[in-house]
């Protein structure tokens, strides 16, 4: 059966605690239920099923628990765009349901094979959390659990499930995975752009804004500033005093590549030698004086410098592929239904 069918929008939207009965609007035409009945129905939906995985269920509360922090961040990021916020929340919840389905399939596989996690492993995990996150203060840990609505036994179950899922995933990975040297070389040959560094210049720039299409006064000021630098004045000091570019104090643009400035300024900047200053440049609404402090030529990193990184990436890709094939196998023989 397919991994994930479309989640009922009513179910997804009702996870927030706000009642948005989109799919059921037509069925409510005849008569709205009494307030008490509506409230009871609301609670039933909020605590209802998000999915069934073989004989186990995934509830809305499990989904809410998994996505709560992420949704808070989304609400902050998309506060001014309700439509985009709703879309991102829907995507987050759909992903959460899929993750919970995968987790349940792994836990079922663990039980089917009659594996066992010793109690001391869970004890060690909990003690590590108390030590690292609560400074060894068990009382503070228990108070935090209570504030979040957890009992210690429930928290232990959650941590035990995490250990099981991690161990089962690790079990499916081949410990003797080896990437053939030829594959590493082929990847390097086909992905030179990943290992290329662009030409760069370390740039300072003085910007003077025009008061019209042309501004003889500002141009004269720019020429005077340039002459002072040519006579020995420090470019950074002149930029600090005169540049009207508030985003780069002291005119310091740092290291830039050929995509940072417009075509005219880019051509001039990369045409200068290290330690060289441009003439006054008339471009758009401003006059510019450019000074290149240093230059770095681009190129492709040697294979010997990136071989290990490529091998690690290919190993990670292979592990990911093995995990996906394993999960596809579990899903294929499972009964999965989403609501």
PDB file of N, CA and C in Angstrom, residues 202-247:
ATOM      1  N   UNK A 202      39.497  41.640  -2.604  1.00  0.00           N
ATOM      2  CA  UNK A 202      39.159  42.265  -1.333  1.00  0.00           C
ATOM      3  C   UNK A 202      39.018  43.759  -1.603  1.00  0.00           C
ATOM      4  N   UNK A 203      37.807  44.248  -1.493  1.00  0.00           N
ATOM      5  CA  UNK A 203      37.470  45.566  -2.022  1.00  0.00           C
ATOM      6  C   UNK A 203      37.075  46.567  -0.950  1.00  0.00           C
ATOM      7  N   UNK A 204      37.536  47.802  -1.133  1.00  0.00           N
ATOM      8  CA  UNK A 204      36.983  48.959  -0.428  1.00  0.00           C
ATOM      9  C   UNK A 204      36.432  49.909  -1.478  1.00  0.00           C
ATOM     10  N   UNK A 205      35.370  50.625  -1.106  1.00  0.00           N
ATOM     11  CA  UNK A 205      34.736  51.474  -2.103  1.00  0.00           C
ATOM     12  C   UNK A 205      34.130  52.708  -1.438  1.00  0.00           C
ATOM     13  N   UNK A 206      34.341  53.858  -2.063  1.00  0.00           N
ATOM     14  CA  UNK A 206      33.730  55.111  -1.621  1.00  0.00           C
ATOM     15  C   UNK A 206      32.576  55.424  -2.556  1.00  0.00           C
ATOM     16  N   UNK A 207      31.428  55.732  -1.979  1.00  0.00           N
ATOM     17  CA  UNK A 207      30.223  56.005  -2.757  1.00  0.00           C
ATOM     18  C   UNK A 207      29.729  57.414  -2.433  1.00  0.00           C
ATOM     19  N   UNK A 208      29.533  58.217  -3.459  1.00  0.00           N
ATOM     20  CA  UNK A 208      28.961  59.555  -3.314  1.00  0.00           C
ATOM     21  C   UNK A 208      27.697  59.640  -4.149  1.00  0.00           C
ATOM     22  N   UNK A 209      26.607  60.029  -3.536  1.00  0.00           N
ATOM     23  CA  UNK A 209      25.319  60.065  -4.220  1.00  0.00           C
ATOM     24  C   UNK A 209      25.161  61.362  -5.025  1.00  0.00           C
ATOM     25  N   UNK A 210      24.623  61.207  -6.237  1.00  0.00           N
ATOM     26  CA  UNK A 210      24.334  62.376  -7.075  1.00  0.00           C
ATOM     27  C   UNK A 210      23.050  63.049  -6.603  1.00  0.00           C
ATOM     28  N   UNK A 211      22.945  64.334  -6.939  1.00  0.00           N
ATOM     29  CA  UNK A 211      21.709  65.062  -6.656  1.00  0.00           C
ATOM     30  C   UNK A 211      20.845  65.189  -7.903  1.00  0.00           C
ATOM     31  N   UNK A 212      21.320  64.663  -9.021  1.00  0.00           N
ATOM     32  CA  UNK A 212      20.575  64.678 -10.281  1.00  0.00           C
ATOM     33  C   UNK A 212      21.242  63.734 -11.255  1.00  0.00           C
ATOM     34  N   UNK A 213      20.875  63.865 -12.550  1.00  0.00           N
ATOM     35  CA  UNK A 213      21.464  62.989 -13.562  1.00  0.00           C
ATOM     36  C   UNK A 213      22.981  63.152 -13.595  1.00  0.00           C
ATOM     37  N   UNK A 214      23.435  64.384 -13.464  1.00  0.00           N
ATOM     38  CA  UNK A 214      24.857  64.661 -13.302  1.00  0.00           C
ATOM     39  C   UNK A 214      24.990  65.617 -12.129  1.00  0.00           C
ATOM     40  N   UNK A 215      26.103  65.570 -11.461  1.00  0.00           N
ATOM     41  CA  UNK A 215      26.311  66.417 -10.285  1.00  0.00           C
ATOM     42  C   UNK A 215      27.786  66.813 -10.263  1.00  0.00           C
ATOM     43  N   UNK A 216      28.056  68.005 -10.849  1.00  0.00           N
ATOM     44  CA  UNK A 216      29.442  68.455 -10.973  1.00  0.00           C
ATOM     45  C   UNK A 216      30.104  68.627  -9.612  1.00  0.00           C
ATOM     46  N   UNK A 217      29.299  69.052  -8.627  1.00  0.00           N
ATOM     47  CA  UNK A 217      29.863  69.281  -7.290  1.00  0.00           C
ATOM     48  C   UNK A 217      30.337  67.971  -6.675  1.00  0.00           C
ATOM     49  N   UNK A 218      29.478  66.960  -6.704  1.00  0.00           N
ATOM     50  CA  UNK A 218      29.849  65.662  -6.131  1.00  0.00           C
ATOM     51  C   UNK A 218      30.989  65.020  -6.905  1.00  0.00           C
ATOM     52  N   UNK A 219      30.978  65.204  -8.219  1.00  0.00           N
ATOM     53  CA  UNK A 219      32.064  64.642  -9.014  1.00  0.00           C
ATOM     54  C   UNK A 219      33.393  65.293  -8.639  1.00  0.00           C
ATOM     55  N   UNK A 220      33.345  66.611  -8.404  1.00  0.00           N
ATOM     56  CA  UNK A 220      34.556  67.323  -8.007  1.00  0.00           C
ATOM     57  C   UNK A 220      35.043  66.843  -6.643  1.00  0.00           C
ATOM     58  N   UNK A 221      34.084  66.608  -5.717  1.00  0.00           N
ATOM     59  CA  UNK A 221      34.447  66.075  -4.399  1.00  0.00           C
ATOM     60  C   UNK A 221      35.108  64.708  -4.540  1.00  0.00           C
ATOM     61  N   UNK A 222      34.532  63.869  -5.416  1.00  0.00           N
ATOM     62  CA  UNK A 222      35.084  62.533  -5.636  1.00  0.00           C
ATOM     63  C   UNK A 222      36.505  62.612  -6.180  1.00  0.00           C
ATOM     64  N   UNK A 223      36.721  63.521  -7.130  1.00  0.00           N
ATOM     65  CA  UNK A 223      38.058  63.682  -7.703  1.00  0.00           C
ATOM     66  C   UNK A 223      39.051  64.154  -6.642  1.00  0.00           C
ATOM     67  N   UNK A 224      38.590  65.055  -5.760  1.00  0.00           N
ATOM     68  CA  UNK A 224      39.458  65.557  -4.697  1.00  0.00           C
ATOM     69  C   UNK A 224      39.828  64.445  -3.718  1.00  0.00           C
ATOM     70  N   UNK A 225      38.830  63.605  -3.369  1.00  0.00           N
ATOM     71  CA  UNK A 225      39.097  62.469  -2.455  1.00  0.00           C
ATOM     72  C   UNK A 225      40.107  61.533  -3.075  1.00  0.00           C
ATOM     73  N   UNK A 226      39.931  61.240  -4.355  1.00  0.00           N
ATOM     74  CA  UNK A 226      40.843  60.334  -5.033  1.00  0.00           C
ATOM     75  C   UNK A 226      42.263  60.895  -5.032  1.00  0.00           C
ATOM     76  N   UNK A 227      42.360  62.191  -5.249  1.00  0.00           N
ATOM     77  CA  UNK A 227      43.674  62.825  -5.274  1.00  0.00           C
ATOM     78  C   UNK A 227      44.351  62.747  -3.912  1.00  0.00           C
ATOM     79  N   UNK A 228      43.558  62.892  -2.842  1.00  0.00           N
ATOM     80  CA  UNK A 228      44.120  62.793  -1.485  1.00  0.00           C
ATOM     81  C   UNK A 228      44.666  61.392  -1.234  1.00  0.00           C
ATOM     82  N   UNK A 229      43.920  60.368  -1.676  1.00  0.00           N
ATOM     83  CA  UNK A 229      44.393  58.984  -1.507  1.00  0.00           C
ATOM     84  C   UNK A 229      45.660  58.765  -2.320  1.00  0.00           C
ATOM     85  N   UNK A 230      45.658  59.273  -3.541  1.00  0.00           N
ATOM     86  CA  UNK A 230      46.836  59.130  -4.399  1.00  0.00           C
ATOM     87  C   UNK A 230      48.054  59.815  -3.799  1.00  0.00           C
ATOM     88  N   UNK A 231      47.797  60.852  -2.976  1.00  0.00           N
ATOM     89  CA  UNK A 231      48.902  61.595  -2.345  1.00  0.00           C
ATOM     90  C   UNK A 231      49.314  60.994  -1.006  1.00  0.00           C
ATOM     91  N   UNK A 232      48.664  59.910  -0.600  1.00  0.00           N
ATOM     92  CA  UNK A 232      49.094  59.217   0.613  1.00  0.00           C
ATOM     93  C   UNK A 232      48.052  59.061   1.691  1.00  0.00           C
ATOM     94  N   UNK A 233      46.865  59.669   1.520  1.00  0.00           N
ATOM     95  CA  UNK A 233      45.816  59.515   2.534  1.00  0.00           C
ATOM     96  C   UNK A 233      45.322  58.068   2.555  1.00  0.00           C
ATOM     97  N   UNK A 234      44.909  57.613   3.741  1.00  0.00           N
ATOM     98  CA  UNK A 234      44.422  56.236   3.889  1.00  0.00           C
ATOM     99  C   UNK A 234      43.015  56.104   3.294  1.00  0.00           C
ATOM    100  N   UNK A 235      42.840  55.137   2.397  1.00  0.00           N
ATOM    101  CA  UNK A 235      41.557  54.981   1.711  1.00  0.00           C
ATOM    102  C   UNK A 235      40.433  54.700   2.702  1.00  0.00           C
ATOM    103  N   UNK A 236      40.705  53.841   3.689  1.00  0.00           N
ATOM    104  CA  UNK A 236      39.674  53.494   4.670  1.00  0.00           C
ATOM    105  C   UNK A 236      39.233  54.723   5.459  1.00  0.00           C
ATOM    106  N   UNK A 237      40.191  55.573   5.808  1.00  0.00           N
ATOM    107  CA  UNK A 237      39.837  56.796   6.536  1.00  0.00           C
ATOM    108  C   UNK A 237      38.996  57.730   5.668  1.00  0.00           C
ATOM    109  N   UNK A 238      39.374  57.866   4.398  1.00  0.00           N
ATOM    110  CA  UNK A 238      38.604  58.706   3.481  1.00  0.00           C
ATOM    111  C   UNK A 238      37.184  58.158   3.307  1.00  0.00           C
ATOM    112  N   UNK A 239      37.081  56.842   3.239  1.00  0.00           N
ATOM    113  CA  UNK A 239      35.751  56.229   3.105  1.00  0.00           C
ATOM    114  C   UNK A 239      34.917  56.480   4.358  1.00  0.00           C
ATOM    115  N   UNK A 240      35.579  56.392   5.503  1.00  0.00           N
ATOM    116  CA  UNK A 240      34.875  56.628   6.771  1.00  0.00           C
ATOM    117  C   UNK A 240      34.346  58.057   6.838  1.00  0.00           C
ATOM    118  N   UNK A 241      35.103  58.989   6.299  1.00  0.00           N
ATOM    119  CA  UNK A 241      34.718  60.400   6.352  1.00  0.00           C
ATOM    120  C   UNK A 241      33.686  60.786   5.298  1.00  0.00           C
ATOM    121  N   UNK A 242      33.841  60.246   4.092  1.00  0.00           N
ATOM    122  CA  UNK A 242      33.077  60.788   2.962  1.00  0.00           C
ATOM    123  C   UNK A 242      32.055  59.825   2.336  1.00  0.00           C
ATOM    124  N   UNK A 243      32.276  58.509   2.448  1.00  0.00           N
ATOM    125  CA  UNK A 243      31.386  57.590   1.734  1.00  0.00           C
ATOM    126  C   UNK A 243      29.965  57.658   2.283  1.00  0.00           C
ATOM    127  N   UNK A 244      29.001  57.645   1.379  1.00  0.00           N
ATOM    128  CA  UNK A 244      27.589  57.710   1.753  1.00  0.00           C
ATOM    129  C   UNK A 244      26.915  56.335   1.672  1.00  0.00           C
ATOM    130  N   UNK A 245      27.733  55.304   1.705  1.00  0.00           N
ATOM    131  CA  UNK A 245      27.218  53.931   1.721  1.00  0.00           C
ATOM    132  C   UNK A 245      27.158  53.465   3.170  1.00  0.00           C
ATOM    133  N   UNK A 246      25.991  53.606   3.796  1.00  0.00           N
ATOM    134  CA  UNK A 246      25.855  53.312   5.228  1.00  0.00           C
ATOM    135  C   UNK A 246      25.947  51.824   5.542  1.00  0.00           C
ATOM    136  N   UNK A 247      25.786  50.974   4.523  1.00  0.00           N
ATOM    137  CA  UNK A 247      25.796  49.522   4.772  1.00  0.00           C
ATOM    138  C   UNK A 247      27.208  48.970   4.919  1.00  0.00           C
TER     139      UNK A 247
END
